GROMACS .gro file of C-alpha atoms in nm:
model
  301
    1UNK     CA    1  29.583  10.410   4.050
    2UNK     CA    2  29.459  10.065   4.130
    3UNK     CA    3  29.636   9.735   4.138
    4UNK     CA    4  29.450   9.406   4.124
    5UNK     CA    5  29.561   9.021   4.044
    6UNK     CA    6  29.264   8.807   3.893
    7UNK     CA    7  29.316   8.426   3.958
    8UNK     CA    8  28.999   8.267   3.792
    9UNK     CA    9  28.634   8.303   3.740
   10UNK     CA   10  28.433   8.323   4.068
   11UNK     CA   11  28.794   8.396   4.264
   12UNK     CA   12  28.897   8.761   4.220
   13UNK     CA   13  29.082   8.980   4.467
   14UNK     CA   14  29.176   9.347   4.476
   15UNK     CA   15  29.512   9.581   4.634
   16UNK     CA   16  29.446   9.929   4.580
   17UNK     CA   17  29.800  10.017   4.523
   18UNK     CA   18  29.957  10.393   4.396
   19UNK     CA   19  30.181  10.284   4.185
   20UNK     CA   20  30.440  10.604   4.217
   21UNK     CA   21  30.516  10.513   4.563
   22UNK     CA   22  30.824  10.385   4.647
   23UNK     CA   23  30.816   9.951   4.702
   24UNK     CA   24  30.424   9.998   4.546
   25UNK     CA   25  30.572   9.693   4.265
   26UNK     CA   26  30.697   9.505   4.491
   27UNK     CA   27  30.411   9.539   4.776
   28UNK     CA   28  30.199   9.381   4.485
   29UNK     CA   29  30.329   9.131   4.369
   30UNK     CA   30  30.428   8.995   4.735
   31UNK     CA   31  30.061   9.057   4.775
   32UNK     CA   32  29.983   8.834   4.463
   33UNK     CA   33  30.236   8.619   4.531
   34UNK     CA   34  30.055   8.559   4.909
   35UNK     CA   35  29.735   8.551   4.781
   36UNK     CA   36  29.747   8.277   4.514
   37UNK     CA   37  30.002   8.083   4.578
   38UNK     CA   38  30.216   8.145   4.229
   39UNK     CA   39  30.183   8.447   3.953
   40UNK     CA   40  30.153   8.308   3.644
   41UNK     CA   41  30.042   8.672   3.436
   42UNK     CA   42  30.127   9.000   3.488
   43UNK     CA   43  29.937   9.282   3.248
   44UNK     CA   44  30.092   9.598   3.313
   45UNK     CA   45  29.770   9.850   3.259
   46UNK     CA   46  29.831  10.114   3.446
   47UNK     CA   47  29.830  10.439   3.285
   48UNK     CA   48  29.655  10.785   3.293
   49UNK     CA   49  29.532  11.018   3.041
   50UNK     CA   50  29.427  11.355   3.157
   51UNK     CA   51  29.143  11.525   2.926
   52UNK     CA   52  28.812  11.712   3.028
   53UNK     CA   53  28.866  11.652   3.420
   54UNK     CA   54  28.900  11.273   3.394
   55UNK     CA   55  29.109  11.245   3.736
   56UNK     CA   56  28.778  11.391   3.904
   57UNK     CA   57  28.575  11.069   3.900
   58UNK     CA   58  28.714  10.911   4.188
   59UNK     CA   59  28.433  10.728   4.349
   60UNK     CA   60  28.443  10.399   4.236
   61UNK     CA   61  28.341  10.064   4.472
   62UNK     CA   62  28.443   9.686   4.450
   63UNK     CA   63  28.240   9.395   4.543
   64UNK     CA   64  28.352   9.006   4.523
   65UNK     CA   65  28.109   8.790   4.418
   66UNK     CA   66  28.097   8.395   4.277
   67UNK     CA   67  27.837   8.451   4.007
   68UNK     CA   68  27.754   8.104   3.954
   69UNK     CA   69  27.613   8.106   4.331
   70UNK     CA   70  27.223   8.102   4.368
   71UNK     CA   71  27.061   8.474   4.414
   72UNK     CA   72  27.420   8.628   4.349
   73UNK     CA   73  27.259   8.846   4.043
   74UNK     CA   74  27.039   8.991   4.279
   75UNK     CA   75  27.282   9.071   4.558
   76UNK     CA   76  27.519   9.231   4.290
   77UNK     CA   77  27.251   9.476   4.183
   78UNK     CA   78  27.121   9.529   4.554
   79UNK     CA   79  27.465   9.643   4.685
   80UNK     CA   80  27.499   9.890   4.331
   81UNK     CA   81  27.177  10.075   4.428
   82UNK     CA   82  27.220  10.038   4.771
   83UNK     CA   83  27.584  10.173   4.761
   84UNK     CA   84  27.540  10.463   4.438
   85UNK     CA   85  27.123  10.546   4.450
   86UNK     CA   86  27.072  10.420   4.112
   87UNK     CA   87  27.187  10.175   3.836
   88UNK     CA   88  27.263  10.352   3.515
   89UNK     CA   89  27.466  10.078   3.320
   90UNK     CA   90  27.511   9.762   3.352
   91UNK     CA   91  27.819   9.540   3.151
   92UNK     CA   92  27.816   9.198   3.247
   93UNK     CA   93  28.162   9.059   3.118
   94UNK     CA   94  28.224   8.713   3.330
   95UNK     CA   95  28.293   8.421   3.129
   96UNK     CA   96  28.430   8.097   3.072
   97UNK     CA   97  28.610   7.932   2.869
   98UNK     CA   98  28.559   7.588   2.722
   99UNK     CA   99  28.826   7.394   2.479
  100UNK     CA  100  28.728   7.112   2.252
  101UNK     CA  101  28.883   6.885   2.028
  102UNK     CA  102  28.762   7.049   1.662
  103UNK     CA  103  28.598   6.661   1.542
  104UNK     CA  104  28.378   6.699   1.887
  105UNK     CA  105  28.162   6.943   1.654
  106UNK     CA  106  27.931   6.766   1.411
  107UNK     CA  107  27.949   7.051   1.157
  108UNK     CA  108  28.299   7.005   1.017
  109UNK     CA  109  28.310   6.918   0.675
  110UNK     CA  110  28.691   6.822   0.484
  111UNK     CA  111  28.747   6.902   0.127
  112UNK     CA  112  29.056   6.756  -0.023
  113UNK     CA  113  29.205   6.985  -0.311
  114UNK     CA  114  29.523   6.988  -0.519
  115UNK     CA  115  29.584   7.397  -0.507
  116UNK     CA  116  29.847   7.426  -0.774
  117UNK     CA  117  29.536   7.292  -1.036
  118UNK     CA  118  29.375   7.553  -1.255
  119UNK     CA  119  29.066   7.660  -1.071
  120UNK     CA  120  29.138   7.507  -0.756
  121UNK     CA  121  29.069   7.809  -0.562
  122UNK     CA  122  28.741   7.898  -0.697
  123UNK     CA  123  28.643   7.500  -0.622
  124UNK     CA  124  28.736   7.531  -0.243
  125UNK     CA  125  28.541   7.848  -0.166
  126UNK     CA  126  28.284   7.739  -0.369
  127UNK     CA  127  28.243   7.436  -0.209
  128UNK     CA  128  28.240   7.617   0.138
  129UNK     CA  129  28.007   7.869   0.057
  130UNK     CA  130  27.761   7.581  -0.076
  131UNK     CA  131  27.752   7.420   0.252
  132UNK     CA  132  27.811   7.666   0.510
  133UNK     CA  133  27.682   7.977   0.317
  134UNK     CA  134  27.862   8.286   0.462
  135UNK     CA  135  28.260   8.264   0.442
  136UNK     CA  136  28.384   8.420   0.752
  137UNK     CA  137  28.721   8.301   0.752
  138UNK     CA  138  29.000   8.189   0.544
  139UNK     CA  139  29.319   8.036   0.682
  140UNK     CA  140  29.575   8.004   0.384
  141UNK     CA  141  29.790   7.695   0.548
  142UNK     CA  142  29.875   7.514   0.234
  143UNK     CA  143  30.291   7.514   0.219
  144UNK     CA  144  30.591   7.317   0.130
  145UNK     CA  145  30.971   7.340   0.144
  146UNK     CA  146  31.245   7.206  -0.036
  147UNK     CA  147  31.633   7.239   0.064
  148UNK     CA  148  31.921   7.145  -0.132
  149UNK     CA  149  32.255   7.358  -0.176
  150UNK     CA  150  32.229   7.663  -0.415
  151UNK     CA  151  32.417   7.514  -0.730
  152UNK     CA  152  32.226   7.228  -0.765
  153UNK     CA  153  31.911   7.372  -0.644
  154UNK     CA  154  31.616   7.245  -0.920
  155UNK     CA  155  31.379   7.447  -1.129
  156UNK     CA  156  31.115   7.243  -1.098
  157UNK     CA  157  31.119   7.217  -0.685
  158UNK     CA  158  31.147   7.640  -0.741
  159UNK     CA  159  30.855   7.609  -0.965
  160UNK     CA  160  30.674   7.403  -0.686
  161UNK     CA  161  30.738   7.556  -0.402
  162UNK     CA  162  30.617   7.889  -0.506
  163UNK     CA  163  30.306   7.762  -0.676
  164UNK     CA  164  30.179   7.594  -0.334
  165UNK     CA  165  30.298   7.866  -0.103
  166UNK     CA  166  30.248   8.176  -0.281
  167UNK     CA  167  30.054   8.149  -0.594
  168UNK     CA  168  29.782   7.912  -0.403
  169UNK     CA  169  29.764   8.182  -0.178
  170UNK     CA  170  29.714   8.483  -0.362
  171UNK     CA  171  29.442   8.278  -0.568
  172UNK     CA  172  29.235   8.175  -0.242
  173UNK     CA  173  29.255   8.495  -0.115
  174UNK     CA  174  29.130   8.646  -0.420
  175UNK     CA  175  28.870   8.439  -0.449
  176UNK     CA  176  28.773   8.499  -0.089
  177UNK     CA  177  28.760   8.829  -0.143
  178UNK     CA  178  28.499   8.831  -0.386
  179UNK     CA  179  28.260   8.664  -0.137
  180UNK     CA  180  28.391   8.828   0.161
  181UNK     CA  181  28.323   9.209  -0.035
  182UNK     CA  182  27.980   9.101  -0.116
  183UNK     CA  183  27.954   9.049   0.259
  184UNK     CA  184  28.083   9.315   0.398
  185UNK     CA  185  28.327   9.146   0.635
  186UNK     CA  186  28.612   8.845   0.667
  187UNK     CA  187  28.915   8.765   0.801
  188UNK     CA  188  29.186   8.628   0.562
  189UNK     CA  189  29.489   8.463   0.760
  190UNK     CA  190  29.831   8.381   0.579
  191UNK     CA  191  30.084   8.193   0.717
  192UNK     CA  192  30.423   8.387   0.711
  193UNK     CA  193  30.749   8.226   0.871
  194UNK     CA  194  31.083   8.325   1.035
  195UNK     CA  195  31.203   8.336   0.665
  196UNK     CA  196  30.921   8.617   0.625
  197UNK     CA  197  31.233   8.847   0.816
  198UNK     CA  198  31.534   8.621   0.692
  199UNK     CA  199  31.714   8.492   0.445
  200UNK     CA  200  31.684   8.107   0.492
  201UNK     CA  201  31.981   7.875   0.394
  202UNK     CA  202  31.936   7.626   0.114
  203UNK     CA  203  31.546   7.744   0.088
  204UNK     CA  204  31.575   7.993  -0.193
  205UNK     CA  205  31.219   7.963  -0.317
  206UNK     CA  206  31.072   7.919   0.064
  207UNK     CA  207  31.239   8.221   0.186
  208UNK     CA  208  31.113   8.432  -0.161
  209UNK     CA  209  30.777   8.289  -0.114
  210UNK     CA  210  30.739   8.381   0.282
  211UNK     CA  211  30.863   8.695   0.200
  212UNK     CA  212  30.603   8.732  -0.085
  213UNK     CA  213  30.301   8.597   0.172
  214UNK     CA  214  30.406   8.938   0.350
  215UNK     CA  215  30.361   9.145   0.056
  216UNK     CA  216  30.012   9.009  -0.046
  217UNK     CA  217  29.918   9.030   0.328
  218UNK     CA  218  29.988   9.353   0.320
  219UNK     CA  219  29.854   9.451   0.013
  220UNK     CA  220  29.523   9.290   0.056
  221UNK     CA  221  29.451   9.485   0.380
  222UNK     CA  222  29.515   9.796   0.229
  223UNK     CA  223  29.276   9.718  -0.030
  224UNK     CA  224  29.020   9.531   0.151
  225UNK     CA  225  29.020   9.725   0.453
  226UNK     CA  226  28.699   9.981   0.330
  227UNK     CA  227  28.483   9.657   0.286
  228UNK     CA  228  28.535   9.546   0.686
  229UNK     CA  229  28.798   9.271   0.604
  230UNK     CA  230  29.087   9.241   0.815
  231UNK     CA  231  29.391   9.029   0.637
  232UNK     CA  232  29.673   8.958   0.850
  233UNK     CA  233  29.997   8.694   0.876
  234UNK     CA  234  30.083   8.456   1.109
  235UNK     CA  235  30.424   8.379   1.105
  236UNK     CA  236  30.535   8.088   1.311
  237UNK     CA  237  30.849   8.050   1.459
  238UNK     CA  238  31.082   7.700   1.468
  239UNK     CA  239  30.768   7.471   1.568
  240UNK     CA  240  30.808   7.090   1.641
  241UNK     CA  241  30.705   6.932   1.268
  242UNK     CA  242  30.721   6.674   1.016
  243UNK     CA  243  30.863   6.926   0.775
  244UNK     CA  244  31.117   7.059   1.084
  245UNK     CA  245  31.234   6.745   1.186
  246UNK     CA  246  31.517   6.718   0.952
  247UNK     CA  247  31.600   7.060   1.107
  248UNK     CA  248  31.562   6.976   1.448
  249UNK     CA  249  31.793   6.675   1.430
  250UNK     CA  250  32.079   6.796   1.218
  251UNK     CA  251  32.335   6.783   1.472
  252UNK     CA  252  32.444   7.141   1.356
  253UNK     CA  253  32.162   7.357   1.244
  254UNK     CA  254  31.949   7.184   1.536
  255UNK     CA  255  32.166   7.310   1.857
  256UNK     CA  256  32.196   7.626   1.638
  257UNK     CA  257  31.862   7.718   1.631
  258UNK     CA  258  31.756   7.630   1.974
  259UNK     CA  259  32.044   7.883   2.136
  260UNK     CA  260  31.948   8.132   1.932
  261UNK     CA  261  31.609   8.113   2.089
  262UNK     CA  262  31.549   8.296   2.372
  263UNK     CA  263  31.369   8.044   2.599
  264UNK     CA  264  31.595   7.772   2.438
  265UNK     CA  265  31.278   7.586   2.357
  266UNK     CA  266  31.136   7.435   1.976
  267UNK     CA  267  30.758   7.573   1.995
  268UNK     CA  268  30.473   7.331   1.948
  269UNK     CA  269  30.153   7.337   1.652
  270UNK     CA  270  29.966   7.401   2.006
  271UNK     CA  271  30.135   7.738   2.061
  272UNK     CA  272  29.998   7.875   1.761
  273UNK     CA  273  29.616   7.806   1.819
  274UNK     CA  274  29.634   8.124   2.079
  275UNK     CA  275  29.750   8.421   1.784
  276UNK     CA  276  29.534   8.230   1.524
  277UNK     CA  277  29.209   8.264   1.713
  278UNK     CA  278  29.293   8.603   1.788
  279UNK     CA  279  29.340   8.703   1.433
  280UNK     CA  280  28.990   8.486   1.321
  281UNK     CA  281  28.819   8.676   1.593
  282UNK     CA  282  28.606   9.032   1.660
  283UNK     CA  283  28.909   9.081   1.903
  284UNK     CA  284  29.089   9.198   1.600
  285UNK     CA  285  28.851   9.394   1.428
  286UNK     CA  286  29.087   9.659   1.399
  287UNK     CA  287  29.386   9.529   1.312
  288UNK     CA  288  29.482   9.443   0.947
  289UNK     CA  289  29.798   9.409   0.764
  290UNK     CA  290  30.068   9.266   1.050
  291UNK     CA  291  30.271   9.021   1.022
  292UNK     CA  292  30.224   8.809   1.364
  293UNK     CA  293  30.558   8.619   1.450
  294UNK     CA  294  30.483   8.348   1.692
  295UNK     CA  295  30.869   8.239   1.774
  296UNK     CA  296  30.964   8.271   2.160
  297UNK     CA  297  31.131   8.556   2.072
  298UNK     CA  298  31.346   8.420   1.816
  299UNK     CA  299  31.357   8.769   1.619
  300UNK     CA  300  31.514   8.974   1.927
  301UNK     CA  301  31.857   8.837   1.793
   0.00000   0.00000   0.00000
């Protein structure tokens, strides 16, 4: 088994490490630890499957090498033939990775859109299909929540609730769906919430709404699933908001919430960008119908 600790592009280093001895943890992370200065991830990938003589390929050879250094393609391949014979495959998988600010890219176009109007839906992906032609993605994001005590709680702020966060997103999904089928492919994205799993005090229609983005989610991957679409939740935990502030600041439901979370932190918008590109991206390809709770481990309690 092989150990190794991967800093950044260009700067790799390797401990070939069996990782039934006794100490072999420790040994690498000291080693990590010694190398780099601090460990900030840890993927635990070990593992061994035995099937057709697996455990008989054994010769297998390491070479560190800055990529972005002048000739370092051809040394690369040099010491593969030189070391094996031959080069039979070749998978180049270095990268980078480069963040920017989404109004940095000239084609962004806004649409602004009352959802709970009749044909709203149809209107949006229209509109998106006219100028960008293919729809690859759909984030339903649209949402709204309205607290008062149970007795007094109005019809009309029920009514309202669930026609922005759950009738606006079945009808965008369903019209996405009829492009994304033609297509062959998509990713739909609805936004759950911790009251996806609970009950939510003084939130009646919220909670039922969440609860009901779960069902559709789930619902729409079963069906869409045979035409390459992958529809999936992400369900953010108690994130630093306009809409949580109230929350945040009530001098009882505030310290309430924060020590029952975990790292006794509120999240931030930024923590969600992570799980949503995930779930927008080929890297998830092959998984549809989860619910993705994004909450510093609020739900372990």
């Amino acid at each position: 088994m092989k150990a190794y600790v991967k800093q950044h592009e260009g700067n790799v280093s390797f401990l070939q490490q069996d990782l039934t001895e006794s100490g072999s943890a420790a040994k690498v992370i000291t080693n990590a630890v010694g190398t780099w200065g601090s460990l900030d991830i840890l993927v635990n990938n070990a593992g061994v499957q035995i099937r057709n003589n697996i455990l008989d390929y054994k010769n297998v050879s390491f070479l560190q090498q800055d990529l972005t250094e002048s000739g370092s393609a051809a040394k690369v391949i040099t010491n593969a033939v030189g070391t094996w014979g031959s080069l039979d495959i070749l998978v180049n998988n270095a990268g980078v990775q480069i963040r920017n600010n989404i109004l940095d890219y000239k084609n962004v176009s806004f649409l602004q859109q009352d959802l709970t109007e009749s044909g709203s839906a149809a209107k949006v992906i229209a509109n998106a299909v006219g100028t960008w032609g293919p729809l690859d993605i759909l984030v339903n994001n649209a949402g709204v929540q309205i607290r008062n005590n149970i007795l007094d709680y109005k019809d009309e702020d029920w009514q309202n609730v669930i026609d922005i966060n759950l009738n606006a997103t079945y009808y965008m999904a369903h019209e996405a769906a009829k492009v994304m089928t033609e297509q062959g492919s998509g990713k739909i994205i609805n936004i759950g919430s911790m009251q996806s799993y609970r009950a939510g005090k003084n939130i009646f229609p919220y909670a039922a709404s969440k609860h009901g983005v779960v069902g559709i989610t789930r619902a729409y991957a079963d069906a869409l699933a045979p035409y390459n679409i992958q529809v999936n939740a992400l369900s953010p935990g108690y994130i630093r908001t306009d809409m949580t502030k109230v929350i945040e600041e009530d001098s009882v439901r505030g310290p309430e919430i924060k020590g029952h979370i975990p790292s006794r932190e509120w999240g931030v918008p930024e923590n969600l960008m992570g799980p949503l590109i995930f779930l927008a991206s080929e890297a998830s390809d092959y998984v549809t119908g989860i619910s993705l709770p994004v909450d510093g481990g609020y739900l372990l309690r």
